[in-house]
mmCIF file of C-alpha atoms in Angstrom:
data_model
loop_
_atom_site.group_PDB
_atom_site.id
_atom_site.type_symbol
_atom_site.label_atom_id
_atom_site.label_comp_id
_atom_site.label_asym_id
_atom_site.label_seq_id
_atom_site.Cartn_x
_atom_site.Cartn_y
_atom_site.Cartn_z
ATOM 1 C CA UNK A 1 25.017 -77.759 -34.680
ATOM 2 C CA UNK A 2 23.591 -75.308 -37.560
ATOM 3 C CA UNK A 3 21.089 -74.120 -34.612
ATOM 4 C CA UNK A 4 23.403 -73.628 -31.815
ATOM 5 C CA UNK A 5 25.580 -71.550 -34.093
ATOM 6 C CA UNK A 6 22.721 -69.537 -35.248
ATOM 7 C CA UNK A 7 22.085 -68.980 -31.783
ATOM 8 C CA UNK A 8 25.670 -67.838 -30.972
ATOM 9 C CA UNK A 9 25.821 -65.473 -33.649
ATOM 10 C CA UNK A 10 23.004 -64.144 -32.599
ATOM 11 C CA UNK A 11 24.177 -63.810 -29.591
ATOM 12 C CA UNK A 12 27.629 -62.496 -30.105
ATOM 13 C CA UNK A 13 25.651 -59.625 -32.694
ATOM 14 C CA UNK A 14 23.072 -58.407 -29.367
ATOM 15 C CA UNK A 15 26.381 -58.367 -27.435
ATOM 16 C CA UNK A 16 27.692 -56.082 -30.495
ATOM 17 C CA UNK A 17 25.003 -53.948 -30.529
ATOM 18 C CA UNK A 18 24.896 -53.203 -26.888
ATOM 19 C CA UNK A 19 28.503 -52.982 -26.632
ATOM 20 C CA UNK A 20 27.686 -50.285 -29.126
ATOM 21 C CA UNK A 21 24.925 -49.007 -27.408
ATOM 22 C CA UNK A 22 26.798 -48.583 -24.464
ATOM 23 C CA UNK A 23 29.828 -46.684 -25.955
ATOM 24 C CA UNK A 24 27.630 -44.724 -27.773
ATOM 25 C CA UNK A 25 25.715 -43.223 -24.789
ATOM 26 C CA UNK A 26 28.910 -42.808 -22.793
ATOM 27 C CA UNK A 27 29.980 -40.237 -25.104
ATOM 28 C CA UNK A 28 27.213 -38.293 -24.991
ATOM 29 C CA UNK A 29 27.170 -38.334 -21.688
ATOM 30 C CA UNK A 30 30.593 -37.393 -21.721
ATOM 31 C CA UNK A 31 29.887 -34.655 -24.737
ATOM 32 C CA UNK A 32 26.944 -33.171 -22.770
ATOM 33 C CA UNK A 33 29.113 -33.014 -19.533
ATOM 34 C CA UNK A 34 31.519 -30.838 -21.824
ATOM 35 C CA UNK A 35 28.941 -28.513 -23.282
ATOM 36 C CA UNK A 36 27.136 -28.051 -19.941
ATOM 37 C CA UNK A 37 30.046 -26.939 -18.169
ATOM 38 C CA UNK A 38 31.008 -25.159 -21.123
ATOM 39 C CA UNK A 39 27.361 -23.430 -21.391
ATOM 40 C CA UNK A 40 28.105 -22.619 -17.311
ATOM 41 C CA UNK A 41 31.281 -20.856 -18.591
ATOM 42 C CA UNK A 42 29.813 -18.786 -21.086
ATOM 43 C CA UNK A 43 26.901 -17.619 -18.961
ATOM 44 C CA UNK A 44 29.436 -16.305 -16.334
ATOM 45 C CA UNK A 45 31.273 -14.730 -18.771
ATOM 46 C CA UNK A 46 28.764 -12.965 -20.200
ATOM 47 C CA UNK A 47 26.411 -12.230 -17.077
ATOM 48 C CA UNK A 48 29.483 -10.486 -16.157
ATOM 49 C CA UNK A 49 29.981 -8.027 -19.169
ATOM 50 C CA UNK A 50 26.201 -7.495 -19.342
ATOM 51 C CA UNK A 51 26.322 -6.357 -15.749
ATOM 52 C CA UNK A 52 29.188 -4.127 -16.208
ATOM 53 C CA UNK A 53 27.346 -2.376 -19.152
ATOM 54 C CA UNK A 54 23.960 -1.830 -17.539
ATOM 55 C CA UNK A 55 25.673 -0.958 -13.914
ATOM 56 C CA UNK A 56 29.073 1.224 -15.082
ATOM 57 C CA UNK A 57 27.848 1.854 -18.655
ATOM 58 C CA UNK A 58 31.329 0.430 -19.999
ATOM 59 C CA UNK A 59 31.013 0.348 -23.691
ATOM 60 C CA UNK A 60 34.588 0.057 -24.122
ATOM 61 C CA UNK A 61 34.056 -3.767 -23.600
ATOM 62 C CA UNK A 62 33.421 -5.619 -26.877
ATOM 63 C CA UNK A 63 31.749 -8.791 -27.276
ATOM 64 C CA UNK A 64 31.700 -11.237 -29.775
ATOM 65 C CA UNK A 65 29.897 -14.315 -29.711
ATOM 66 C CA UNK A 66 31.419 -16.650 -32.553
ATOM 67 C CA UNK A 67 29.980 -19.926 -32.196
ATOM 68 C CA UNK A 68 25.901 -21.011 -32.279
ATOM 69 C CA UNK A 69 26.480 -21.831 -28.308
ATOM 70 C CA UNK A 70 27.993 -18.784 -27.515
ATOM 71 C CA UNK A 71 25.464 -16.946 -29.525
ATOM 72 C CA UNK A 72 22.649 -18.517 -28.023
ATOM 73 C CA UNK A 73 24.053 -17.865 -24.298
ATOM 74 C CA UNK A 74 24.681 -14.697 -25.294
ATOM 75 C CA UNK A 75 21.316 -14.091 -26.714
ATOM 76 C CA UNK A 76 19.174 -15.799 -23.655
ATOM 77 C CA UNK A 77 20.646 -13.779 -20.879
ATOM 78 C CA UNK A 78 19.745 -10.354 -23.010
ATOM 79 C CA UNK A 79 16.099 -11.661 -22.993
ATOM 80 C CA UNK A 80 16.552 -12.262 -18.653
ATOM 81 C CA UNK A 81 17.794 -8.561 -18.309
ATOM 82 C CA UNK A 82 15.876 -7.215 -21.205
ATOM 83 C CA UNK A 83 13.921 -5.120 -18.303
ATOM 84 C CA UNK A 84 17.246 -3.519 -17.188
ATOM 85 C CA UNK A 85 18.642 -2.229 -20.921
ATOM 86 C CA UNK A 86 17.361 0.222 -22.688
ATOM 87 C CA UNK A 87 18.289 2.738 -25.323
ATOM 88 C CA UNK A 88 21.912 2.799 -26.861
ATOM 89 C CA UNK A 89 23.272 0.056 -24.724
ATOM 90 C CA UNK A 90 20.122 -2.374 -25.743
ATOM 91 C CA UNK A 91 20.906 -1.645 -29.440
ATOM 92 C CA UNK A 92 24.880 -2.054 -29.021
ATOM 93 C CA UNK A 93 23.663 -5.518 -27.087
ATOM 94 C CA UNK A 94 21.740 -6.354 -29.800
ATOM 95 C CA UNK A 95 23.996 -5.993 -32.770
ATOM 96 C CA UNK A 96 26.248 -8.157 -30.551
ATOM 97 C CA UNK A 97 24.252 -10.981 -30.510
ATOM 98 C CA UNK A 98 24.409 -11.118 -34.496
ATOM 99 C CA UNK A 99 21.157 -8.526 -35.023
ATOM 100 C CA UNK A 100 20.784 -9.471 -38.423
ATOM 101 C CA UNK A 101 20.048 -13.271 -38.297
ATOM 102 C CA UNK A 102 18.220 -12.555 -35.152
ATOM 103 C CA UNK A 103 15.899 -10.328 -36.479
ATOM 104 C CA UNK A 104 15.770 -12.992 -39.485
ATOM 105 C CA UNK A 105 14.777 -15.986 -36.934
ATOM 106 C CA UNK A 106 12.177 -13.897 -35.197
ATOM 107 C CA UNK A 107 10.457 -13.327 -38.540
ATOM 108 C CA UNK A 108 10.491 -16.735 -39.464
ATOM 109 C CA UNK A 109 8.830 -17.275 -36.268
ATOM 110 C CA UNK A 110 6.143 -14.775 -36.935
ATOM 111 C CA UNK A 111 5.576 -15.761 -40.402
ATOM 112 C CA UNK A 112 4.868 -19.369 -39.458
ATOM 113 C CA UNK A 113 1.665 -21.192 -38.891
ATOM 114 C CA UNK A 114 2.788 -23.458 -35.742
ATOM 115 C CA UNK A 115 1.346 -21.549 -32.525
ATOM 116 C CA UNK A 116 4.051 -21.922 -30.546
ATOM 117 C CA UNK A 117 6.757 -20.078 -32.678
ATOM 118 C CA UNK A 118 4.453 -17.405 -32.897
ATOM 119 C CA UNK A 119 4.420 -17.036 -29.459
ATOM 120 C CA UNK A 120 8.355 -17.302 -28.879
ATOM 121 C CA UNK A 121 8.694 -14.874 -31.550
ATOM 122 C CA UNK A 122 5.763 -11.864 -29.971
ATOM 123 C CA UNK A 123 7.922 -12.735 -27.268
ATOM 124 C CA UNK A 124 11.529 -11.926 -28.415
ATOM 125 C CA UNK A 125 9.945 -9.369 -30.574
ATOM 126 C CA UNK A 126 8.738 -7.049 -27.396
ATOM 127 C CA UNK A 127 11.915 -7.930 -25.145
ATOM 128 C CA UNK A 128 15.165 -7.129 -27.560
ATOM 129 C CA UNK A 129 12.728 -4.214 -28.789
ATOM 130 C CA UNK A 130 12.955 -4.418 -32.578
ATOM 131 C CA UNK A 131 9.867 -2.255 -33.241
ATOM 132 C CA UNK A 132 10.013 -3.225 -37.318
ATOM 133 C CA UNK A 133 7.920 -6.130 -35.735
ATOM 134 C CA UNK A 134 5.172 -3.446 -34.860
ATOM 135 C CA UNK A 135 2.734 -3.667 -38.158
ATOM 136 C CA UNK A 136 3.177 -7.549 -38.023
ATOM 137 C CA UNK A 137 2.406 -8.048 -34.167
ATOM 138 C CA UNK A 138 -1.091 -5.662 -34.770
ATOM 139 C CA UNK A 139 -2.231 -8.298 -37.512
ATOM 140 C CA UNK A 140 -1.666 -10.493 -34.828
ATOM 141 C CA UNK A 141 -4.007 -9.236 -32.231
ATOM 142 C CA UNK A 142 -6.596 -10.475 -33.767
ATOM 143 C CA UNK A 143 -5.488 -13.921 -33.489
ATOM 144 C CA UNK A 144 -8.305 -16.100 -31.658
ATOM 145 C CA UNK A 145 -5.526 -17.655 -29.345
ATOM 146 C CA UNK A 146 -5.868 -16.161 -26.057
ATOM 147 C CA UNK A 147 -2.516 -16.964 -24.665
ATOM 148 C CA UNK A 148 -1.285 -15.776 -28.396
ATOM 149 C CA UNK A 149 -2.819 -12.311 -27.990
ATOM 150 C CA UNK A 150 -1.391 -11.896 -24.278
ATOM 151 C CA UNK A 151 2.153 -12.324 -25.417
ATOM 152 C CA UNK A 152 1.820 -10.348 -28.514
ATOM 153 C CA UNK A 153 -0.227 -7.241 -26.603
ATOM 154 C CA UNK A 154 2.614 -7.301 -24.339
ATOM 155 C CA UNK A 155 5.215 -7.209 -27.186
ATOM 156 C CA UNK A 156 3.540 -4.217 -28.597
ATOM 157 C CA UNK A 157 3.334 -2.652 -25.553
ATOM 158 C CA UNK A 158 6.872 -2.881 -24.677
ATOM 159 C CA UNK A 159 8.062 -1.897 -28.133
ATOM 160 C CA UNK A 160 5.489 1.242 -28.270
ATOM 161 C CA UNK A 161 3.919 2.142 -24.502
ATOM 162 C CA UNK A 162 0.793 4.595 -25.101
ATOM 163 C CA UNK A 163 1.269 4.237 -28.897
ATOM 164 C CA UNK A 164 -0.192 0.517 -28.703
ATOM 165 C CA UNK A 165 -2.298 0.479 -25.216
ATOM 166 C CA UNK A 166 -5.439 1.405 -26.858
ATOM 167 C CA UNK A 167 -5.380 -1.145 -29.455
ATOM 168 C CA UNK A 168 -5.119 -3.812 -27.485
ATOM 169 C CA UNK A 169 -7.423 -2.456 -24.774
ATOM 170 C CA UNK A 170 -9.680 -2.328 -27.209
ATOM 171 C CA UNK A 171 -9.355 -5.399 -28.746
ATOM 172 C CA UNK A 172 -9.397 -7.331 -25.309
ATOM 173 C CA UNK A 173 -12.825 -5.952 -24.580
ATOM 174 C CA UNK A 174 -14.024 -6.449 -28.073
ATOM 175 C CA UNK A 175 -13.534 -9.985 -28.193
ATOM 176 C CA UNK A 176 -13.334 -10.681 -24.418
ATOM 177 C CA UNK A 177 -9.688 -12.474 -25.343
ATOM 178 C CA UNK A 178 -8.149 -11.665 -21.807
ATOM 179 C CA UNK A 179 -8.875 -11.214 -17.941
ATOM 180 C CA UNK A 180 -9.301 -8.395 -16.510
ATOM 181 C CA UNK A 181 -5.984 -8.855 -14.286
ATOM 182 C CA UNK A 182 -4.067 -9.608 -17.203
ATOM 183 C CA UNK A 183 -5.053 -6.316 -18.786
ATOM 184 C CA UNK A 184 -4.093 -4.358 -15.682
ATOM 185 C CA UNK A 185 -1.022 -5.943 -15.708
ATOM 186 C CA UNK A 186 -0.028 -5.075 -19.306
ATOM 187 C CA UNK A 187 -1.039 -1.579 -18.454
ATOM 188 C CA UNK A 188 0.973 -0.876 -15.592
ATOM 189 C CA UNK A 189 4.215 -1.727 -17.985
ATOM 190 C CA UNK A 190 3.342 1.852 -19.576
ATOM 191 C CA UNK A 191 5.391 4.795 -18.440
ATOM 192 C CA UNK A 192 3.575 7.774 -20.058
ATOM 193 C CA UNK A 193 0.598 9.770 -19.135
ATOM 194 C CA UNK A 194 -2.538 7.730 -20.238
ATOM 195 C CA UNK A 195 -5.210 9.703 -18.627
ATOM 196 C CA UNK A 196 -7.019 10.826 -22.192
ATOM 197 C CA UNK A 197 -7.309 7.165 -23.381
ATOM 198 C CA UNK A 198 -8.832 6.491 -20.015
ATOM 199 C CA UNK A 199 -11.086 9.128 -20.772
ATOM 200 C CA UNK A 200 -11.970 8.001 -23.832
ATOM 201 C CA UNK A 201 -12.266 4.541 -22.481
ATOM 202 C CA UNK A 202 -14.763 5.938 -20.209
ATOM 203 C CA UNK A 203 -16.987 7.404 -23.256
ATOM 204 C CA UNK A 204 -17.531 4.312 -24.175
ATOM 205 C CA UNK A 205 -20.759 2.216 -23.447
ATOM 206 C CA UNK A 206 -18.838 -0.910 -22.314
ATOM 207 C CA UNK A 207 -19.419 -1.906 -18.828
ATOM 208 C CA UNK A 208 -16.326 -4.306 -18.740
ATOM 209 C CA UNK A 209 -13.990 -1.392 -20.336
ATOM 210 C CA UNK A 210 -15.375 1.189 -17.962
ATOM 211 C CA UNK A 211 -14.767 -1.218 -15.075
ATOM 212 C CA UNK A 212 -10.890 -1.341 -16.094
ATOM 213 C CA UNK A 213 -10.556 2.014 -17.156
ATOM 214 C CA UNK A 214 -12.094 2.849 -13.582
ATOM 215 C CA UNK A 215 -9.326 0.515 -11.578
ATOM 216 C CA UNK A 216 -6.764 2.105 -13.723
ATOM 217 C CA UNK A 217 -7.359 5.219 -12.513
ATOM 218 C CA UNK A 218 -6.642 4.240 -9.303
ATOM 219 C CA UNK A 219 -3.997 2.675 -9.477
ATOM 220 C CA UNK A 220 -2.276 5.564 -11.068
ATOM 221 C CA UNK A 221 -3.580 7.834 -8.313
ATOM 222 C CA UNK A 222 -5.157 9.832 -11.231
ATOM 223 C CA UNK A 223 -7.398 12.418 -9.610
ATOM 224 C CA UNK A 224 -9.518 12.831 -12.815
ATOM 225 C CA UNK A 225 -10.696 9.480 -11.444
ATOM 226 C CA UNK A 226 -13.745 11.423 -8.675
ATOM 227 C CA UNK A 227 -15.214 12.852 -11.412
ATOM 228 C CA UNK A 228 -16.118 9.646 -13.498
ATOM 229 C CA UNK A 229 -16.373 7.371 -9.773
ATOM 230 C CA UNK A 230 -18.945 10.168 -8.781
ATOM 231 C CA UNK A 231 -20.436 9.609 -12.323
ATOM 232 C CA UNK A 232 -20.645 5.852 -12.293
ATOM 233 C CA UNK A 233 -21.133 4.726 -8.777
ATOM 234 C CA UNK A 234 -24.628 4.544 -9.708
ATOM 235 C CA UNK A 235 -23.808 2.190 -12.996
ATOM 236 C CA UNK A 236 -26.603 -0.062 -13.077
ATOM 237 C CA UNK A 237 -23.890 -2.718 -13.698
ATOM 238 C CA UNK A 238 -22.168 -4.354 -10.678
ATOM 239 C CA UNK A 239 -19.108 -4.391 -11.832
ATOM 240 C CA UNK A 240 -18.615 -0.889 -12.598
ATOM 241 C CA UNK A 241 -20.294 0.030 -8.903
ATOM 242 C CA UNK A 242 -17.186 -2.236 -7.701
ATOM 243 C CA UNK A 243 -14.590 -0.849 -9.725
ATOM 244 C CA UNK A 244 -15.685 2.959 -8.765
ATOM 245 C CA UNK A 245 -15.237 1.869 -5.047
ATOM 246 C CA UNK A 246 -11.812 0.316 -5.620
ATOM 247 C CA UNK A 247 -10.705 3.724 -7.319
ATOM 248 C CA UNK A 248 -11.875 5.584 -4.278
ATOM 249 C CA UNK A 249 -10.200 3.522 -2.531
ATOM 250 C CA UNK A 250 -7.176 3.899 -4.078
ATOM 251 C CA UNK A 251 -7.440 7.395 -3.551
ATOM 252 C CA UNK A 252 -8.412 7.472 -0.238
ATOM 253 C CA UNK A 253 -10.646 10.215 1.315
ATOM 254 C CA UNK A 254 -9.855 13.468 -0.523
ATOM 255 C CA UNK A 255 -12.020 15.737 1.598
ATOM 256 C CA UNK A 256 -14.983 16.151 -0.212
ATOM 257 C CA UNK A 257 -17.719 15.159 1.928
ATOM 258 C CA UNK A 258 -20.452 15.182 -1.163
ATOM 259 C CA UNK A 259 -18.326 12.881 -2.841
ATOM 260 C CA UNK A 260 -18.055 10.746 -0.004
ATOM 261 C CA UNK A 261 -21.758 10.679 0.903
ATOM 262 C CA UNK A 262 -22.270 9.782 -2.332
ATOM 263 C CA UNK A 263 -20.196 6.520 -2.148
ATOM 264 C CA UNK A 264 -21.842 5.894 1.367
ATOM 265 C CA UNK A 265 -25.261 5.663 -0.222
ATOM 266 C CA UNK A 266 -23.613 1.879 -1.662
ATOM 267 C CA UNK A 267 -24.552 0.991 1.557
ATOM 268 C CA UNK A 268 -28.210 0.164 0.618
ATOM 269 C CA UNK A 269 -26.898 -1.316 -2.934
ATOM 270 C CA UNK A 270 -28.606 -5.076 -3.461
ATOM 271 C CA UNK A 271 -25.259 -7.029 -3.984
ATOM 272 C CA UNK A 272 -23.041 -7.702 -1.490
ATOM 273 C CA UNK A 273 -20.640 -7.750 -2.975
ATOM 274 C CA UNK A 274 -20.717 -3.941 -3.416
ATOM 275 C CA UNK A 275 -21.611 -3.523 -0.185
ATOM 276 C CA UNK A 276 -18.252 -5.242 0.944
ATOM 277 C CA UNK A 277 -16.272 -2.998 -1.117
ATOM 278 C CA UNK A 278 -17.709 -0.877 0.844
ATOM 279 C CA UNK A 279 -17.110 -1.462 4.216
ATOM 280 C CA UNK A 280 -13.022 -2.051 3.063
ATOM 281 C CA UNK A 281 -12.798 1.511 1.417
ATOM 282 C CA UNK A 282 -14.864 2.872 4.721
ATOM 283 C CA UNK A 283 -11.303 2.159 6.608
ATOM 284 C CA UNK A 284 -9.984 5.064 4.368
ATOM 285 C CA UNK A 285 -12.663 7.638 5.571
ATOM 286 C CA UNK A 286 -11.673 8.712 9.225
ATOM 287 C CA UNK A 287 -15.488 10.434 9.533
ATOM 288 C CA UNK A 288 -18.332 10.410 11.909
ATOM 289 C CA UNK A 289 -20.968 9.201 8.962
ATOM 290 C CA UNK A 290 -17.819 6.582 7.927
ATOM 291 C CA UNK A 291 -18.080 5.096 11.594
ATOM 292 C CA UNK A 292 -21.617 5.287 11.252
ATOM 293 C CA UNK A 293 -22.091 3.338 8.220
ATOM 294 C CA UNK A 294 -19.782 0.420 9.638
ATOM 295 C CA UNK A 295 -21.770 -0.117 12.769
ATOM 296 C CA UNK A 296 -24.881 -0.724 10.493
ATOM 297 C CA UNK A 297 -22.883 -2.780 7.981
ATOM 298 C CA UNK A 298 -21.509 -4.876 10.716
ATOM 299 C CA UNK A 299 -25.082 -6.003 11.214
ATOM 300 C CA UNK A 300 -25.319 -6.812 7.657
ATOM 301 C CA UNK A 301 -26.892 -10.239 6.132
ATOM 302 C CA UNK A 302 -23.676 -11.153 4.396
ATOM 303 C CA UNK A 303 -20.948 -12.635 6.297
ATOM 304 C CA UNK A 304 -18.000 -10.857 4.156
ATOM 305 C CA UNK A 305 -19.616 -7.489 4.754
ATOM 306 C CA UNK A 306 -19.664 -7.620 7.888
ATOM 307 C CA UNK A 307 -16.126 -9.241 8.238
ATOM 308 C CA UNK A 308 -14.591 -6.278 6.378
ATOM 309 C CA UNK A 309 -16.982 -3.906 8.131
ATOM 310 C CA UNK A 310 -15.701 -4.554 10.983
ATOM 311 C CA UNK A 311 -11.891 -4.590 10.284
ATOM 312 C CA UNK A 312 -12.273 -1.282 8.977
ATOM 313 C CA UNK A 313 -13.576 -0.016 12.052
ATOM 314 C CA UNK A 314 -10.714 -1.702 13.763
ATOM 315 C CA UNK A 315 -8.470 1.024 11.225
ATOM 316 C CA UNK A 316 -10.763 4.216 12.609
ATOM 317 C CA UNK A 317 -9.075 5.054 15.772
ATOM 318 C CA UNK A 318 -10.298 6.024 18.998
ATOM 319 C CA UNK A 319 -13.687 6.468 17.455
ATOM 320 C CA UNK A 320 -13.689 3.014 15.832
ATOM 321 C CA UNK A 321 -12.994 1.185 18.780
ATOM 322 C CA UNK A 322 -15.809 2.959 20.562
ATOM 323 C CA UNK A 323 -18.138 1.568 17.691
ATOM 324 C CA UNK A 324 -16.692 -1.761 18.634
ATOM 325 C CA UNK A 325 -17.402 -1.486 22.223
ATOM 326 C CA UNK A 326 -20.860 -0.381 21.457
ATOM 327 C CA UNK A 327 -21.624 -3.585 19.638
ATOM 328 C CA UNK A 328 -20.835 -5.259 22.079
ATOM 329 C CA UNK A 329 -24.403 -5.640 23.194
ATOM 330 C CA UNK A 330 -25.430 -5.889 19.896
ATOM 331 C CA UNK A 331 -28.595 -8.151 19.559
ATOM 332 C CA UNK A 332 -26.462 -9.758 16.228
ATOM 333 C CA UNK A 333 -24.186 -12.360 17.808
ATOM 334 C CA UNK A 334 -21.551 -11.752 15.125
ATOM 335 C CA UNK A 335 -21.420 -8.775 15.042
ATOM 336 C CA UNK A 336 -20.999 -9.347 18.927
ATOM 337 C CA UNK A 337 -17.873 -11.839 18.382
ATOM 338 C CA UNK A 338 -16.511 -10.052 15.819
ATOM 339 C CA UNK A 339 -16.148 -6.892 17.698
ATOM 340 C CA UNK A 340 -14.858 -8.877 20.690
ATOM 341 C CA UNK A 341 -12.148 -10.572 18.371
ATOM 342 C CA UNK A 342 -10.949 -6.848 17.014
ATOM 343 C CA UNK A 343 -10.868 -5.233 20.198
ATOM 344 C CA UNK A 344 -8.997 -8.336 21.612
ATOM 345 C CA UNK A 345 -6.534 -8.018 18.907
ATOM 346 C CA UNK A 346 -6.187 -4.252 19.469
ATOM 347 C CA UNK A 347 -5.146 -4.488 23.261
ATOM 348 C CA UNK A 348 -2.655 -7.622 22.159
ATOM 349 C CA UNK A 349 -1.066 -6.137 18.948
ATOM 350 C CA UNK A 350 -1.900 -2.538 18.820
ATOM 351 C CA UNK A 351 -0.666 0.412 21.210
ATOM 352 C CA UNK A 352 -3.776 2.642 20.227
ATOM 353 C CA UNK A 353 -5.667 0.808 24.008
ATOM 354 C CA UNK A 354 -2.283 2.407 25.977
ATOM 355 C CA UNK A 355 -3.391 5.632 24.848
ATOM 356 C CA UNK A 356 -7.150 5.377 25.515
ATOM 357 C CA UNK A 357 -8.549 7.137 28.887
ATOM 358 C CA UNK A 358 -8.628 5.148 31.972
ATOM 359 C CA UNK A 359 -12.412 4.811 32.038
ATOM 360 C CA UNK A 360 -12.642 3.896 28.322
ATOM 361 C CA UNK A 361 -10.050 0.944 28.916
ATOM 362 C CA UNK A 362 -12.006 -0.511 32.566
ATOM 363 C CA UNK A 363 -15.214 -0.247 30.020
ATOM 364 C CA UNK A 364 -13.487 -2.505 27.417
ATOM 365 C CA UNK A 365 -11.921 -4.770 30.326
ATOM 366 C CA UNK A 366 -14.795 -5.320 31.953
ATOM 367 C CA UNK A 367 -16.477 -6.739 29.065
ATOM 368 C CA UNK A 368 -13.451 -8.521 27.453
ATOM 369 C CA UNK A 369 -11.924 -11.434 29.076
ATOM 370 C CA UNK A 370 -8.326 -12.177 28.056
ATOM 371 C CA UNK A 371 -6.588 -15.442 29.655
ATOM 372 C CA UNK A 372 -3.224 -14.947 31.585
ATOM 373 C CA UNK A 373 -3.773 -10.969 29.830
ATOM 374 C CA UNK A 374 -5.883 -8.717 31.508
ATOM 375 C CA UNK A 375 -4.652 -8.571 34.794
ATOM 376 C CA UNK A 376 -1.378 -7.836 33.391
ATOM 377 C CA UNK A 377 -3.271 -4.932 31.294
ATOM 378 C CA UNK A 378 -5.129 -3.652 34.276
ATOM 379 C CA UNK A 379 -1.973 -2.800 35.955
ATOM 380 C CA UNK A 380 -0.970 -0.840 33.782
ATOM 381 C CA UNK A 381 -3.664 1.316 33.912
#
C-alpha cells in the first residue's frame, strides 16, 4: 500500500506541475499576443507622425513616448528612416526618444568589452548622429575586428563626411581591415567635394590606395581623374592598370586622342585581365583605332577578352558591325561564332540592321542563317 501511494502522489504532483506548466505558458502566450499587437499599434502610430515630419515638416506634432515599449518602438523606427532626417527635425526626433538615456545606453555600449555591443552602439552612434561619439569611435578604428571597424568607419562617416574619410581610408589600407567594395561603398555616403584627399591619396606609394582612389574618381565623374589614369596606366602593378581603365571608363571618351592612344597601348599588357578591361571600356571610344583594337582583341588567347571584345564592338555602330562581318572569315573559330552570335542578336533585337544599306544587309544575310528569320528580314529589304 505504502508504494502504490507513493506512486500516486507522485503522480498527482507531475499532474500539478504540468497543470502548472500549462497555465503558465498560456499566459504568455496570451501576454505576448497583447504586446505584439500592442507593439503593431505603436509602430503605426508612430510611422505615421515620423512621416508627417520628414514629408510636411509638421513640428507642431508632439510626441512622447512614456513607457520602455513605446520608447523602444519609437526609437527603432528613427534608426529605419535615419537616412531620411536630418538637421533640426533629427535633433527634435531625438530628444523625443528620451536623448539623454539614449545617449547614456550608447556609451555603455561603447565602453564595454563584449564585441557585439560595440558594434550596436558604432551603429546607433552614426545613424541618430550624436557626433560627441566622434573621439571615441576614432580609438575604435583601430580595433582588429574587421566587421567592428566597418560599422564604426561608417558611423564616423555619417556623423562627419570629409572630416573622417581620410582616417579611415587610411586606416583600411594600413592594416588591410576591409575590401575594396566595402570602402567604395562607405565613400559614396560622402556628399562634399573630396577631390584633394584623392589627390593626396594618389601621392601616396600604395598600390591598393591608388587603385581605390583611382575608381573613386570615376565614379564621381571627377575629371582630375585623366591626369593621374594617364599617369598610372603604366603602374607596374595590375591592379592599378585595372583601376585606371575603370576610371576611363567611367568617363567615357573625352576627346583626347593622346590620352586615348595611350590607354590603347593596354592592349599588349601581359594580364588578361587588363586586357579585358580593355576591350569593355573600348565600347566607350566610337574611333577608327577603337574598332581596330577590338578586331585584334577578338582574336585574343583569353576567352573573356575576347568575349567583351567583341560585345563592345557590337556597341560601335555601323562601323562595329562591319568589324563583325569581317571576322567572319576569321581563321579563329571564336572569334568566328562570336561575331555570328552578335550580329544575329543585332538583326533580332536591335534596329541599327534596318538602317544599314541594302548591300551591307544581303552581305550579312548571306553569311548568317537565321531559322523561320531571314526570309522575313529579306523582305524587308
Amino acid at each position: 500500500m505504502l508504494i502504490k501511494d507513493y506512486i500516486l502522489q507522485l503522480f498527482l504532483f507531475m499532474l500539478g506541475i504540468n497543470f502548472i506548466l500549462f497555465i503558465f505558458l498560456l499566459i504568455r502566450k496570451m501576454y505576448m499576443k497583447i504586446l505584439t499587437n500592442k507593439k503593431e499599434y505603436l509602430e503605426k502610430k508612430y510611422e505615421e507622425q515620423i512621416l508627417s515630419y520628414i514629408s510636411n515638416h509638421d513640428k507642431s506634432i508632439i510626441i512622447i513616448p512614456r513607457t520602455k515599449l513605446e520608447i523602444r518602438v519609437f526609437r527603432n523606427l528613427l534608426l529605419n528612416y535615419s537616412s531620411l532626417l536630418t538637421g533640426e527635425t533629427k535633433e527634435l526626433l531625438n530628444d523625443f526618444a528620451a536623448k539623454d538615456s539614449l545617449i547614456a545606453d550608447i556609451r555603455k555600449k561603447l565602453l564595454s568589452n563584449n564585441p557585439w555591443k560595440k558594434r550596436i552602439g558604432a551603429y546607433q552612434a552614426g545613424e541618430f548622429g550624436f557626433d560627441e561619439f566622434s573621439e571615441i569611435l576614432l580609438k575604435q578604428l583601430k580595433t582588429s575586428d574587421k566587421e567592428l571597424f566597418y560599422i564604426t568607419s561608417r558611423a564616423l562617416i555619417k556623423l562627419g563626411g570629409k572630416l573622417y574619410i581620410k582616417q579611415v581610408l587610411y586606416q583600411a589600407v594600413k592594416e588591410a581591415k576591409m575590401e575594396k567594395n566595402n570602402i567604395l561603398t562607405l565613400v559614396e555616403l560622402v556628399e562634399e567635394d573630396i577631390n584633394d584627399i584623392l589627390d593626396q591619396a594618389m601621392a601616396e606609394d600604395n598600390a591598393f590606395l591608388n587603385a581605390i582612389a583611382l575608381e573613386i574618381y570615376g565614379q564621381r565623374q571627377y575629371m582630375e581623374a585623366v591626369f593621374w589614369i594617364d599617369k598610372m596606366i603604366s603602374s607596374p602593378y595590375k591592379e592599378v592598370r585595372i583601376a585606371s581603365l575603370k576610371a576611363a571608363e567611367a568617363l567615357g571618351d573625352i576627346g583626347d586622342n593622346e590620352y586615348i592612344n595611350k590607354i590603347l597601348s593596354l592592349e599588349f599588357d601581359q594580364e588578361w585581365e587588363v586586357r579585358a578591361f580593355l576591350a569593355k571600356f573600348l565600347k566607350k571610344v566610337k574611333t577608327d583605332n577603337s574598332v581596330e583594337g577590338l578586331k585584334r582583341l577578338m582574336k585574343d588567347m583569353n576567352w573573356f577578352v575576347r568575349y567583351n571584345a567583341a560585345n563592345s564592338l557590337a556597341e560601335q555602330g555601323e562601323k562595329g558591325i562591319k568589324a563583325l562581318i569581317d571576322l567572319l572569315n576569321s581563321e579563329d573559330k571564336f572569334a568566328r561564332d562570336k561575331a555570328k552570335e552578335m550580329i544575329q542578336k543585332e538583326i533580332l533585337f536591335h534596329k541599327l540592321f534596318n538602317d544599314l544599306e541594302g548591300s551591307l544587309k544581303n552581305k550579312i544575310l548571306s553569311q548568317i542563317k537565321l531559322d523561320g528569320i531571314e526570309g522575313g528580314i529579306t523582305s524587308g529589304i
